Every structure is written in C-alpha cells, then in structure tokens.
Amino acid sequence: MVPCRAHLATLVLGVAVATSTSCATVQEGPAVVESIDSLMASLQERGYFVSGAVVAGRDDEILYERGFGLANVAEGVPFTPDTPAHGASMAKTLTATAILMLDEEGRLRLDDPVTDYLPEFPYPEIEVRHLLDHSSGLLPEGPLLALAPRGEVHTNQLLLDLLVEHAPPLAFTPGTGFLYSAGPVIAATLVERVTGVSYASFLRERIFEPLEMDASFVRAAEAEESDRVRTLGYRRSPDGTLELFDEPANRHEYGGTGIDYSTRDLYRWVSSFYARPLLGESALRAGLEPPDLGEGQRSGISLLNWYHSDGGRRFYFTGDSRGFYTFAYWDADRRHAFVYMSNTLLPNWLRPRLAMALVDILEGRRPAPGEDPGYGLAAVPASSWDLYAGLPSPNDFAPVLGEYEMEPAGRVTIENPPPNWLNVGWQLRDGWFAPVVRVDGGLTLNMFPVEPGMFYVPCLDAWAGFTESDGEPTLHWTQVFKGTSTGKRIVE
C-alpha cells in the first residue's frame, strides 16, 4: 500500500477545533439543491447510482435530501433518507469516539496497555490507542475468523477467544506501521468491559439519543426478531440484472462494522463535530490529529478515524461491504457536511469522484461530470475483482507491478512480496498475490484489487486505476482531497 506521508498522500494537520465560518465562496441553498439533483439524476439515469440516498447541509440546515431506487427489491421498499442501511466501517468512527469519551472521563487511558482492561488479551505491548489508529499490528478479522469452526456465529467474544487461543504474531511492533485490523472490534469489547454495559447500550445512550439518530442500531443487538424489512446489498450480474450480494448471516461482530444508520442519521453524526460535538475541545483536538507512526511518518487516518485534508480542517470516512457503500464528509471551517449511501455496488471509479463532485458543489464550484474513465488492463482477467471466484494466476497481475513516476510529483512503487504477516492477500491458482505500495519510499501499505485494472489503498483512501498504451500501463492515482495524478511505469 502507500506510505502515509508523501506528495500524493493526504497528510498532516495542524488541528484546532473550528468555531468560525470560512470566507470561502459557498453556494446558496437553491443552487446547491439544483446542482446536486442534476448530478444525482444523471448518475441514476446512466445506471451508476442505482439506489441509495444523499443528504447535504450547512450549519443546522439540511439543504438537500433525496432517496433513489429500492432498499429491498423483493419487498419493493424504497430507499429514502430515513432508510437504515449497513454503514460497514463507519462504525469505526463511533467506536473511536466512545473510547475517547472514556479517556476524557478518566475511565481508561489511551496510552495504557489493553491488558489493563482485558487481562486475557495476549499482546501486552498493544496500547489502547493502537486499537483505534490501526497501528496495533493485529490481523484483520477475516484471517482470524477463518480459524473458527465452520458455522460458528462470528461475534466479538469469538474473535477475542481466537486471539487468546492462537495468538498469531503481530505484523509489526505496535505504533510503527499501518494495517487495517481487528483493533476496533477489540476496542468495542473494551468499552463493554470498562463500562459494564453493552456496546449497543453505550452508543444508544451516549451518541444515538443525544444526536437524535433514531434509525440507527447495532445489528447484533437487534437480532432476528425485529419486524423491520432489512435493507439488502445488491450488485449487477453480467446480464445487467440485480442479484443479492449481502452480508453473511453469521456475522455478528461489531465495533469495526455492524451498525445500520439512515443517511439522515449519519448526516447528524458528521455535522455534530462542528455543530454540537460530543467530545470536549481538548479530546476532539487530540482525536483529529494524525497519529505518528515513527520515522516521520504520519497516518492518513486520525485517531477518531477520519481521513483529513492537508490543513486538517476537512474530514471524511467511508464504509464498504457487500454492495453497501457509505461516504460521510464534514468541513469544520465552512460548517457544511454531506452523506451518501448506496446498497447497489457502486462502480469503484465513481466512489471518490462522486464525493469530489459534492465537495465542489458545496464549495461553489461546478462539479466535474461523472464519466467512466475506462480503467482496465487487457492482461488482468475480469474475475480479478473477486479473487475467490476466478482464481487467476499472479502472472496475470504482473503488468501493474513496478515503479511509476507521477505527475505533478511523487513516485509510486507497487510490489508483490512473498507471503508474510503484513501483506494480507490470496493464495491463487499457482502462487501468492498480495500487492503492497509505497509512495516516495514511505510506509508499506496493502493494496486490494477491486475490479479489473483497479485497486484500493486503505490508510490513504487512494484508488489506483490503470490504462494501457503501447503495451505499457499508466497509473491513475485518485484521492478525494488531491484529485487524480497520473504516471507511466519506469522502464529500466
């Protein structure tokens, strides 16, 4: 993956909690409504945004809210701004806030070993803060839960039990690297152990009720007896029809994922950070700073789990799982925010570009048209976006490996190293594929294939797309706050 510090990375912030409004140009309400509606209608007409909702506003006023398509195709339930849908990794922002609340109240300390509160936890060197900033060195949930007996319900307790039983080695010394991991799940368990109440109860009493997030709930607490018609995740099949692409029924862990929200509720959540923050000024300032990962490297994600602009005044986070995609954004200076949610597998190229277009509209600029950039390499098989289906060969991905000189600046290096604890990957037909990337020799980060010719890099929320000319690949590197840079592979 990519270093968390480089010309291409979204990096350091000098953070102070915003209470003033920037003098930058902003659009008035009617212009915002017209611009967003035109953008979204165009995307839906072309089949890019099939179903979901968008809510955008400024200060305490919602300027735009609209739903599109269906939340549940079989039941014919429309997707509205009040429809609960799976927010996936958005839960990490709530879990981090819960931990900082407890730190602010003196009920735990971020620099304490996790074992002070979970004595059975087998890693005395991991501190509480490492669980939040993805620097613990723990593996992601997937490889850990693969150790569970077949058919076992995946719960927080099961994951902790598996760590206690197997204690797999850490990918790196805690605090010195980045790996999207099971840390937030352990953090949610820690919330329960420290408070004596369930994670769901804590969120309901301390976050959902104060912010009037009435449609939000923790899935594991809701169980199966709810009479609510659930919003389902879908994707398009090769013939263009929608097919179910939903969460596994045995997945009940929470903390890193596992919460449903309405789009309106998530708007209330993100706008609260400038309108009515639930944390005190000092805790909020500390939570929005980028963690120091050693040797001058700063993470692209703050302790409160927000990607941030270089100046540290604009923030967002995303959630992505089995057809569901969520993007939640807030600007501390301009005091505006927006959220979009979808339950029908958005094209990967559209995810950052839709966010960039909505930022443009709220900041008074004309948004770029949402056009498919046509990423893809002839040598990369169409099955590569789903590595468990097609079992391609690592040789199929050879065209994307190498060094790229980027414009306007920076060098991106993509490699496929031998299997190790750091680079989570896939055993393919005749070898191992787990690409990693570095920018200007910075941190090594995982890089995940999501579509033929397209990859995703957590820590930077970077989307790497490829095109081909004269047999040589061109890398198109997109980040919400940086736009798209391009570069040719360096041929020695």
Short mmCIF file of C-alpha atoms in Angstrom, two decimals:
data_model
loop_
_atom_site.label_atom_id
_atom_site.label_comp_id
_atom_site.label_asym_id
_atom_site.label_seq_id
_atom_site.Cartn_x
_atom_site.Cartn_y
_atom_site.Cartn_z
CA MET A 1 0.00 0.00 0.00
CA VAL A 2 1.04 3.55 0.10
CA PRO A 3 3.07 5.47 2.57
CA CYS A 4 1.13 7.62 4.88
CA ARG A 5 3.38 10.51 4.02
CA ALA A 6 4.29 11.71 0.54
CA HIS A 7 3.40 14.27 -2.09
CA LEU A 8 0.46 12.08 -3.07
CA ALA A 9 -0.81 11.39 0.43
CA THR A 10 -3.44 13.25 2.41
CA LEU A 11 -1.40 14.22 5.39
CA VAL A 12 -0.53 16.26 8.33
CA LEU A 13 -2.88 18.52 10.06
CA GLY A 14 -2.45 21.35 12.43
CA VAL A 15 -5.77 20.85 14.11
CA ALA A 16 -7.80 23.26 16.15
CA VAL A 17 -11.49 22.79 16.66
CA ALA A 18 -13.38 25.09 14.31
CA THR A 19 -15.95 27.52 15.57
CA SER A 20 -15.78 30.13 12.81
CA THR A 21 -17.04 30.17 9.26
CA SER A 22 -14.59 30.46 6.37
CA CYS A 23 -14.98 33.36 3.97
CA ALA A 24 -14.57 30.94 1.03
CA THR A 25 -17.26 31.08 -1.65
CA VAL A 26 -20.24 28.82 -0.98
CA GLN A 27 -23.38 28.21 -2.97
CA GLU A 28 -26.73 29.31 -1.63
CA GLY A 29 -29.37 26.71 -0.83
CA PRO A 30 -31.32 26.73 -4.13
CA ALA A 31 -28.11 26.44 -6.17
CA VAL A 32 -26.94 23.51 -4.03
CA VAL A 33 -30.25 21.70 -4.45
CA GLU A 34 -30.31 22.21 -8.21
CA SER A 35 -26.69 21.16 -8.68
CA ILE A 36 -26.87 18.02 -6.53
CA ASP A 37 -30.19 16.97 -8.00
CA SER A 38 -28.87 17.36 -11.55
CA LEU A 39 -25.74 15.38 -10.69
CA MET A 40 -27.59 12.52 -8.99
CA ALA A 41 -30.34 12.30 -11.61
CA SER A 42 -27.69 11.98 -14.31
CA LEU A 43 -25.86 9.24 -12.41
CA GLN A 44 -29.07 7.31 -11.82
CA GLU A 45 -30.21 7.59 -15.43
CA ARG A 46 -26.91 6.09 -16.59
CA GLY A 47 -27.13 3.23 -14.09
CA TYR A 48 -24.17 4.36 -11.99
CA PHE A 49 -26.14 5.20 -8.81
CA VAL A 50 -28.99 2.68 -8.82
CA SER A 51 -30.25 3.04 -5.26
CA GLY A 52 -29.39 4.92 -2.09
CA ALA A 53 -29.76 8.40 -0.64
CA VAL A 54 -27.97 11.75 -0.35
CA VAL A 55 -28.25 14.34 2.44
CA ALA A 56 -26.29 17.62 2.42
CA GLY A 57 -26.49 20.77 4.51
CA ARG A 58 -24.84 23.69 6.25
CA ASP A 59 -24.82 24.53 9.95
CA ASP A 60 -28.13 23.18 11.31
CA GLU A 61 -29.98 23.34 7.98
CA ILE A 62 -30.40 20.42 5.59
CA LEU A 63 -30.22 21.84 2.07
CA TYR A 64 -30.70 18.63 0.07
CA GLU A 65 -32.19 15.21 0.84
CA ARG A 66 -33.36 12.58 -1.61
CA GLY A 67 -33.62 8.83 -1.95
CA PHE A 68 -33.22 6.73 -5.09
CA GLY A 69 -34.29 3.23 -6.07
CA LEU A 70 -35.10 0.36 -3.71
CA ALA A 71 -33.77 -0.68 -0.31
CA ASN A 72 -35.27 -4.16 -0.65
CA VAL A 73 -36.12 -5.32 -4.17
CA ALA A 74 -38.22 -8.34 -3.21
CA GLU A 75 -40.39 -6.28 -0.84
CA GLY A 76 -40.49 -3.21 -3.08
CA VAL A 77 -39.30 -0.94 -0.24
CA PRO A 78 -38.00 2.43 -1.49
CA PHE A 79 -34.64 3.78 -0.33
CA THR A 80 -35.25 7.13 1.41
CA PRO A 81 -33.04 9.42 3.53
CA ASP A 82 -34.59 7.72 6.58
CA THR A 83 -33.91 4.14 5.44
CA PRO A 84 -31.44 2.28 7.70
CA ALA A 85 -28.63 0.63 5.74
CA HIS A 86 -25.40 -1.09 6.62
CA GLY A 87 -22.67 1.50 7.24
CA ALA A 88 -19.79 -1.01 7.36
CA SER A 89 -16.58 0.69 8.54
CA MET A 90 -18.36 3.91 9.54
CA ALA A 91 -18.73 2.13 12.89
CA LYS A 92 -15.02 2.75 13.49
CA THR A 93 -15.68 6.47 13.92
CA LEU A 94 -18.26 5.79 16.64
CA THR A 95 -16.08 3.22 18.42
CA ALA A 96 -13.17 5.66 18.46
CA THR A 97 -15.41 8.40 19.86
CA ALA A 98 -16.63 6.04 22.58
CA ILE A 99 -13.04 5.28 23.62
CA LEU A 100 -12.12 8.97 23.68
CA MET A 101 -15.20 9.68 25.80
CA LEU A 102 -13.99 7.13 28.35
CA ASP A 103 -10.48 8.60 28.24
CA GLU A 104 -11.91 12.09 28.77
CA GLU A 105 -13.80 10.80 31.81
CA GLY A 106 -10.70 9.09 33.24
CA ARG A 107 -12.19 5.61 32.98
CA LEU A 108 -9.29 4.44 30.79
CA ARG A 109 -6.18 5.95 29.25
CA LEU A 110 -5.18 5.83 25.60
CA ASP A 111 -1.57 5.04 26.48
CA ASP A 112 -2.46 2.17 28.82
CA PRO A 113 -1.85 -1.44 27.73
CA VAL A 114 -5.05 -3.12 26.59
CA THR A 115 -4.28 -5.87 29.12
CA ASP A 116 -5.04 -3.39 31.93
CA TYR A 117 -8.69 -3.79 30.94
CA LEU A 118 -8.73 -7.14 29.09
CA PRO A 119 -6.25 -9.27 31.07
CA GLU A 120 -6.69 -12.27 28.76
CA PHE A 121 -5.64 -10.26 25.68
CA PRO A 122 -2.39 -11.94 24.58
CA TYR A 123 -0.46 -8.83 23.49
CA PRO A 124 0.80 -6.76 26.47
CA GLU A 125 2.68 -4.42 24.11
CA ILE A 126 -0.51 -3.13 22.41
CA GLU A 127 -1.87 0.12 23.87
CA VAL A 128 -5.48 1.28 23.70
CA ARG A 129 -4.66 3.96 21.10
CA HIS A 130 -3.13 1.32 18.80
CA LEU A 131 -6.56 -0.34 18.50
CA LEU A 132 -8.01 2.89 17.08
CA ASP A 133 -5.30 4.09 14.70
CA HIS A 134 -4.71 0.70 13.00
CA SER A 135 -1.13 0.55 14.28
CA SER A 136 -1.56 -2.46 16.58
CA GLY A 137 -0.12 -4.99 14.12
CA LEU A 138 -3.15 -7.26 14.66
CA LEU A 139 -4.51 -9.12 11.65
CA PRO A 140 -7.85 -8.16 10.07
CA GLU A 141 -10.97 -10.00 11.22
CA GLY A 142 -11.17 -12.20 8.11
CA PRO A 143 -7.98 -14.26 8.58
CA LEU A 144 -8.68 -14.54 12.32
CA LEU A 145 -12.30 -15.68 11.95
CA ALA A 146 -11.17 -18.22 9.34
CA LEU A 147 -9.69 -20.09 12.33
CA ALA A 148 -13.18 -20.54 13.83
CA PRO A 149 -15.13 -23.81 13.48
CA ARG A 150 -17.33 -23.88 10.39
CA GLY A 151 -20.79 -22.47 11.07
CA GLU A 152 -19.76 -20.63 14.24
CA VAL A 153 -21.50 -17.28 14.66
CA HIS A 154 -18.89 -14.54 14.33
CA THR A 155 -19.07 -12.45 17.48
CA ASN A 156 -16.70 -10.14 19.33
CA GLN A 157 -16.19 -12.76 22.01
CA LEU A 158 -15.33 -15.38 19.41
CA LEU A 159 -12.69 -13.11 17.89
CA LEU A 160 -11.15 -12.42 21.30
CA ASP A 161 -11.21 -16.15 22.10
CA LEU A 162 -9.40 -16.92 18.84
CA LEU A 163 -6.71 -14.35 19.65
CA VAL A 164 -6.27 -15.87 23.11
CA GLU A 165 -6.09 -19.41 21.70
CA HIS A 166 -3.82 -18.82 18.70
CA ALA A 167 -2.00 -15.52 19.46
CA PRO A 168 -0.78 -15.10 15.86
CA PRO A 169 2.34 -12.95 15.58
CA LEU A 170 1.88 -9.24 15.09
CA ALA A 171 2.64 -7.79 11.66
CA PHE A 172 4.94 -5.16 13.20
CA THR A 173 5.84 -3.54 16.50
CA PRO A 174 2.73 -1.67 17.69
CA GLY A 175 2.82 2.00 16.80
CA THR A 176 5.23 1.63 13.87
CA GLY A 177 3.02 0.66 10.92
CA PHE A 178 -0.49 0.61 9.50
CA LEU A 179 -2.71 -2.42 8.91
CA TYR A 180 -6.49 -2.24 8.75
CA SER A 181 -7.17 -4.77 11.50
CA ALA A 182 -9.45 -6.24 14.15
CA GLY A 183 -8.41 -3.47 16.55
CA PRO A 184 -11.80 -1.65 16.58
CA VAL A 185 -13.57 -4.93 17.45
CA ILE A 186 -11.32 -5.32 20.49
CA ALA A 187 -11.92 -1.62 21.28
CA ALA A 188 -15.71 -2.24 21.35
CA THR A 189 -15.16 -5.16 23.73
CA LEU A 190 -13.03 -2.86 25.86
CA VAL A 191 -15.90 -0.33 26.02
CA GLU A 192 -18.15 -3.06 27.38
CA ARG A 193 -15.59 -4.30 29.91
CA VAL A 194 -14.87 -0.81 31.26
CA THR A 195 -18.49 0.42 31.44
CA GLY A 196 -20.30 -2.79 32.34
CA VAL A 197 -22.94 -2.13 29.67
CA SER A 198 -23.28 -3.44 26.14
CA TYR A 199 -21.70 -1.63 23.23
CA ALA A 200 -25.19 -1.12 21.76
CA SER A 201 -26.46 0.43 25.00
CA PHE A 202 -23.45 2.73 25.25
CA LEU A 203 -23.92 4.02 21.69
CA ARG A 204 -27.66 4.44 22.18
CA GLU A 205 -27.30 6.42 25.41
CA ARG A 206 -24.19 8.47 24.59
CA ILE A 207 -24.45 9.02 20.81
CA PHE A 208 -27.71 7.95 19.16
CA GLU A 209 -30.14 9.55 21.62
CA PRO A 210 -28.28 12.87 22.12
CA LEU A 211 -27.99 13.34 18.35
CA GLU A 212 -31.50 12.01 17.59
CA MET A 213 -30.12 9.21 15.42
CA ASP A 214 -33.40 7.35 15.80
CA ALA A 215 -32.97 4.96 12.86
CA SER A 216 -29.52 3.72 13.93
CA PHE A 217 -28.87 0.40 15.65
CA VAL A 218 -26.22 -2.24 16.26
CA ARG A 219 -27.17 -5.27 14.19
CA ALA A 220 -26.02 -7.84 16.76
CA ALA A 221 -28.28 -6.25 19.40
CA GLU A 222 -31.26 -6.02 17.05
CA ALA A 223 -31.06 -9.81 16.41
CA GLU A 224 -33.51 -11.56 14.13
CA GLU A 225 -36.76 -10.82 15.95
CA SER A 226 -37.06 -7.31 14.51
CA ASP A 227 -40.05 -6.87 12.18
CA ARG A 228 -38.17 -4.23 10.16
CA VAL A 229 -37.77 -5.06 6.46
CA ARG A 230 -34.00 -5.04 6.17
CA THR A 231 -32.14 -3.09 3.53
CA LEU A 232 -30.18 -5.58 1.42
CA GLY A 233 -26.99 -5.25 -0.58
CA TYR A 234 -27.01 -5.91 -4.35
CA ARG A 235 -24.71 -5.99 -7.34
CA ARG A 236 -25.26 -6.22 -11.07
CA SER A 237 -24.88 -9.64 -12.65
CA PRO A 238 -23.16 -9.99 -16.04
CA ASP A 239 -26.56 -9.77 -17.80
CA GLY A 240 -27.30 -6.45 -16.07
CA THR A 241 -29.91 -7.67 -13.56
CA LEU A 242 -29.60 -7.08 -9.82
CA GLU A 243 -28.52 -10.01 -7.68
CA LEU A 244 -28.29 -10.31 -3.91
CA PHE A 245 -24.81 -9.54 -2.58
CA ASP A 246 -25.45 -9.24 1.15
CA GLU A 247 -23.66 -9.72 4.46
CA PRO A 248 -23.20 -13.33 5.68
CA ALA A 249 -25.93 -14.34 8.13
CA ASN A 250 -23.39 -15.50 10.76
CA ARG A 251 -21.62 -12.14 11.05
CA HIS A 252 -22.50 -10.55 14.38
CA GLU A 253 -19.26 -8.82 15.39
CA TYR A 254 -19.30 -5.07 15.93
CA GLY A 255 -17.02 -2.16 16.69
CA GLY A 256 -15.31 -2.08 13.32
CA THR A 257 -18.55 -2.62 11.42
CA GLY A 258 -22.01 -3.99 12.26
CA ILE A 259 -24.12 -0.81 12.57
CA ASP A 260 -27.03 0.31 10.40
CA TYR A 261 -27.84 4.01 10.01
CA SER A 262 -30.09 6.13 7.87
CA THR A 263 -28.42 8.68 5.63
CA ARG A 264 -30.07 11.43 7.68
CA ASP A 265 -28.69 9.91 10.90
CA LEU A 266 -25.17 9.85 9.50
CA TYR A 267 -25.58 13.48 8.48
CA ARG A 268 -26.49 14.25 12.09
CA TRP A 269 -23.38 12.33 13.18
CA VAL A 270 -20.87 14.12 10.96
CA SER A 271 -22.38 17.60 11.36
CA SER A 272 -22.25 17.18 15.15
CA PHE A 273 -18.46 17.54 15.02
CA TYR A 274 -18.79 21.25 14.22
CA ALA A 275 -22.37 21.94 15.40
CA ARG A 276 -22.59 20.16 18.78
CA PRO A 277 -19.56 17.94 19.44
CA LEU A 278 -19.93 15.14 21.96
CA LEU A 279 -16.27 15.45 22.98
CA GLY A 280 -14.64 18.34 24.77
CA GLU A 281 -12.34 20.67 22.85
CA SER A 282 -9.11 19.06 24.05
CA ALA A 283 -10.26 15.50 23.37
CA LEU A 284 -11.60 16.45 19.94
CA ARG A 285 -8.38 18.22 19.00
CA ALA A 286 -6.32 15.18 20.04
CA GLY A 287 -8.66 12.82 18.23
CA LEU A 288 -8.36 14.69 14.95
CA GLU A 289 -4.56 14.72 14.87
CA PRO A 290 -2.84 12.20 12.58
CA PRO A 291 -1.05 9.51 14.61
CA ASP A 292 2.75 9.45 14.48
CA LEU A 293 3.86 6.05 13.16
CA GLY A 294 7.58 6.67 13.68
CA GLU A 295 10.44 7.90 11.49
CA GLY A 296 8.50 10.97 10.45
CA GLN A 297 5.53 9.01 9.09
CA ARG A 298 2.03 10.29 9.82
CA SER A 299 -1.11 8.24 9.28
CA GLY A 300 -3.70 9.29 6.73
CA ILE A 301 -6.43 8.47 9.29
CA SER A 302 -6.85 10.38 12.55
CA LEU A 303 -7.30 8.74 15.94
CA LEU A 304 -11.05 9.33 15.60
CA ASN A 305 -10.87 7.54 12.24
CA TRP A 306 -11.30 10.42 9.82
CA TYR A 307 -9.37 10.94 6.62
CA HIS A 308 -8.26 14.56 6.56
CA SER A 309 -7.12 17.32 4.24
CA ASP A 310 -3.57 18.66 4.44
CA GLY A 311 -4.73 21.59 6.53
CA GLY A 312 -6.65 19.30 8.82
CA ARG A 313 -9.96 21.14 8.55
CA ARG A 314 -11.95 18.84 6.21
CA PHE A 315 -12.69 15.25 7.15
CA TYR A 316 -14.44 12.16 5.82
CA PHE A 317 -14.68 8.42 6.24
CA THR A 318 -16.19 5.56 4.25
CA GLY A 319 -17.81 2.17 4.68
CA ASP A 320 -17.77 -0.61 2.10
CA SER A 321 -19.22 -4.11 2.39
CA ARG A 322 -21.08 -6.50 0.10
CA GLY A 323 -22.92 -3.99 -2.08
CA PHE A 324 -23.16 -1.27 0.57
CA TYR A 325 -21.08 1.90 0.30
CA THR A 326 -21.16 4.95 2.56
CA PHE A 327 -19.33 8.27 2.34
CA ALA A 328 -19.64 10.83 5.17
CA TYR A 329 -17.95 14.26 4.98
CA TRP A 330 -17.69 17.38 7.15
CA ASP A 331 -15.89 20.71 6.85
CA ALA A 332 -15.00 22.36 10.16
CA ASP A 333 -14.43 25.84 8.66
CA ARG A 334 -17.28 26.13 6.17
CA ARG A 335 -19.54 24.21 8.58
CA HIS A 336 -21.14 22.05 5.95
CA ALA A 337 -21.49 18.29 5.55
CA PHE A 338 -22.90 15.61 3.30
CA VAL A 339 -23.50 11.87 3.34
CA TYR A 340 -24.31 9.48 0.54
CA MET A 341 -25.20 5.82 0.96
CA SER A 342 -25.85 3.12 -1.63
CA ASN A 343 -26.85 -0.54 -1.42
CA THR A 344 -26.11 -1.45 -5.04
CA LEU A 345 -22.35 -1.90 -5.55
CA LEU A 346 -21.23 1.48 -6.84
CA PRO A 347 -18.58 1.42 -9.56
CA ASN A 348 -15.23 1.86 -7.83
CA TRP A 349 -14.18 4.76 -10.06
CA LEU A 350 -17.32 6.65 -9.01
CA ARG A 351 -16.79 6.44 -5.25
CA PRO A 352 -14.17 9.18 -4.82
CA ARG A 353 -15.40 11.15 -7.84
CA LEU A 354 -18.94 11.49 -6.51
CA ALA A 355 -17.53 12.76 -3.22
CA MET A 356 -15.30 15.22 -5.07
CA ALA A 357 -18.29 16.47 -7.08
CA LEU A 358 -20.36 17.04 -3.92
CA VAL A 359 -17.46 18.91 -2.29
CA ASP A 360 -17.22 21.09 -5.41
CA ILE A 361 -20.93 21.92 -5.25
CA LEU A 362 -20.87 22.87 -1.56
CA GLU A 363 -17.75 24.98 -2.09
CA GLY A 364 -19.29 26.85 -5.01
CA ARG A 365 -17.57 25.15 -7.94
CA ARG A 366 -19.03 23.40 -10.95
CA PRO A 367 -18.64 19.61 -10.44
CA ALA A 368 -16.75 17.52 -12.94
CA PRO A 369 -19.02 15.20 -14.96
CA GLY A 370 -19.30 11.65 -13.65
CA GLU A 371 -17.84 9.79 -16.59
CA ASP A 372 -16.42 6.26 -16.51
CA PRO A 373 -12.64 6.69 -17.03
CA GLY A 374 -12.39 3.20 -18.57
CA TYR A 375 -9.78 1.72 -16.25
CA GLY A 376 -8.69 -1.83 -17.04
CA LEU A 377 -5.76 -3.78 -18.46
CA ALA A 378 -6.21 -6.44 -21.10
CA ALA A 379 -3.87 -8.77 -19.20
CA VAL A 380 -5.87 -8.58 -15.96
CA PRO A 381 -8.73 -11.12 -16.02
CA ALA A 382 -12.30 -9.97 -15.49
CA SER A 383 -12.57 -12.28 -12.46
CA SER A 384 -9.79 -10.48 -10.60
CA TRP A 385 -12.20 -8.24 -8.64
CA ASP A 386 -13.46 -11.39 -6.90
CA LEU A 387 -10.33 -13.40 -6.20
CA TYR A 388 -12.22 -16.28 -4.66
CA ALA A 389 -14.19 -16.89 -7.85
CA GLY A 390 -11.77 -16.89 -10.74
CA LEU A 391 -8.50 -17.99 -9.09
CA PRO A 392 -6.30 -16.17 -11.61
CA SER A 393 -2.52 -16.53 -11.62
CA PRO A 394 -0.17 -13.95 -10.06
CA ASN A 395 1.30 -13.62 -13.54
CA ASP A 396 -2.00 -12.09 -14.63
CA PHE A 397 -1.21 -9.12 -12.41
CA ALA A 398 2.42 -8.65 -13.48
CA PRO A 399 1.53 -5.63 -15.69
CA VAL A 400 0.71 -3.46 -12.66
CA LEU A 401 3.92 -4.15 -10.69
CA GLY A 402 6.84 -1.74 -10.82
CA GLU A 403 7.67 1.92 -10.24
CA TYR A 404 5.67 4.85 -11.56
CA GLU A 405 6.83 8.46 -11.89
CA MET A 406 3.77 10.55 -11.14
CA GLU A 407 2.70 13.98 -12.31
CA PRO A 408 2.75 16.50 -10.75
CA ALA A 409 5.13 14.82 -8.28
CA GLY A 410 5.99 11.62 -6.49
CA ARG A 411 6.98 8.05 -7.18
CA VAL A 412 4.68 5.08 -6.53
CA THR A 413 6.16 1.59 -6.16
CA ILE A 414 3.90 -1.48 -6.43
CA GLU A 415 5.24 -4.90 -5.45
CA ASN A 416 4.01 -8.43 -4.76
CA PRO A 417 6.29 -9.62 -1.93
CA PRO A 418 6.43 -13.19 -0.59
CA PRO A 419 3.76 -14.14 1.94
CA ASN A 420 4.21 -12.57 5.38
CA TRP A 421 2.06 -11.37 8.26
CA LEU A 422 1.91 -7.81 6.95
CA ASN A 423 0.65 -8.19 3.40
CA VAL A 424 -2.80 -9.76 3.60
CA GLY A 425 -3.53 -11.50 0.31
CA TRP A 426 -4.80 -14.50 -1.61
CA GLN A 427 -3.48 -17.94 -2.49
CA LEU A 428 -4.20 -18.12 -6.20
CA ARG A 429 -4.02 -20.89 -8.75
CA ASP A 430 -0.23 -21.12 -8.82
CA GLY A 431 1.09 -18.63 -6.31
CA TRP A 432 0.50 -15.76 -3.92
CA PHE A 433 -0.92 -12.32 -4.69
CA ALA A 434 -0.86 -9.61 -2.04
CA PRO A 435 0.31 -6.35 -3.62
CA VAL A 436 1.77 -3.58 -1.48
CA VAL A 437 2.55 0.01 -2.41
CA ARG A 438 4.87 2.77 -1.25
CA VAL A 439 4.91 6.45 -2.18
CA ASP A 440 8.35 8.08 -2.23
CA GLY A 441 9.78 5.23 -0.15
CA GLY A 442 7.37 5.72 2.74
CA LEU A 443 5.33 3.16 4.67
CA THR A 444 4.45 -0.12 3.01
CA LEU A 445 0.66 -0.45 2.78
CA ASN A 446 -1.66 -3.14 1.49
CA MET A 447 -3.29 -2.67 -1.89
CA PHE A 448 -6.51 -4.54 -2.66
CA PRO A 449 -7.76 -5.43 -6.16
CA VAL A 450 -11.40 -4.36 -6.52
CA GLU A 451 -12.03 -4.50 -10.27
CA PRO A 452 -10.00 -5.48 -13.32
CA GLY A 453 -7.32 -2.82 -13.56
CA MET A 454 -8.33 -1.07 -10.33
CA PHE A 455 -7.03 -1.29 -6.75
CA TYR A 456 -7.83 0.32 -3.37
CA VAL A 457 -5.40 1.52 -0.67
CA PRO A 458 -6.69 2.00 2.90
CA CYS A 459 -4.84 4.49 5.14
CA LEU A 460 -4.87 6.92 2.21
CA ASP A 461 -8.30 6.14 0.73
CA ALA A 462 -6.49 6.06 -2.61
CA TRP A 463 -7.92 4.50 -5.75
CA ALA A 464 -5.37 3.19 -8.25
CA GLY A 465 -6.71 2.73 -11.76
CA PHE A 466 -4.77 1.57 -14.80
CA THR A 467 -4.97 2.18 -18.51
CA GLU A 468 -2.75 0.76 -21.22
CA SER A 469 -0.93 2.37 -24.15
CA ASP A 470 1.53 0.59 -26.45
CA GLY A 471 1.63 -2.32 -24.03
CA GLU A 472 2.73 -0.14 -21.08
CA PRO A 473 0.46 0.68 -18.11
CA THR A 474 -0.38 4.17 -16.89
CA LEU A 475 -1.30 4.56 -13.22
CA HIS A 476 -4.15 6.94 -12.33
CA TRP A 477 -3.99 7.72 -8.60
CA THR A 478 -7.12 9.34 -7.12
CA GLN A 479 -7.70 10.80 -3.66
CA VAL A 480 -10.65 12.95 -2.65
CA PHE A 481 -8.58 15.90 -1.46
CA LYS A 482 -5.85 15.56 -4.10
CA GLY A 483 -7.72 14.70 -7.28
CA THR A 484 -6.11 12.39 -9.84
CA SER A 485 -2.39 12.13 -10.62
CA THR A 486 -1.07 10.00 -13.48
CA GLY A 487 2.23 8.32 -14.12
CA LYS A 488 3.99 5.97 -16.52
CA ARG A 489 5.75 2.85 -15.32
CA ILE A 490 9.50 3.35 -15.27
CA VAL A 491 11.20 1.01 -17.71
CA GLU A 492 14.86 0.33 -16.86
#
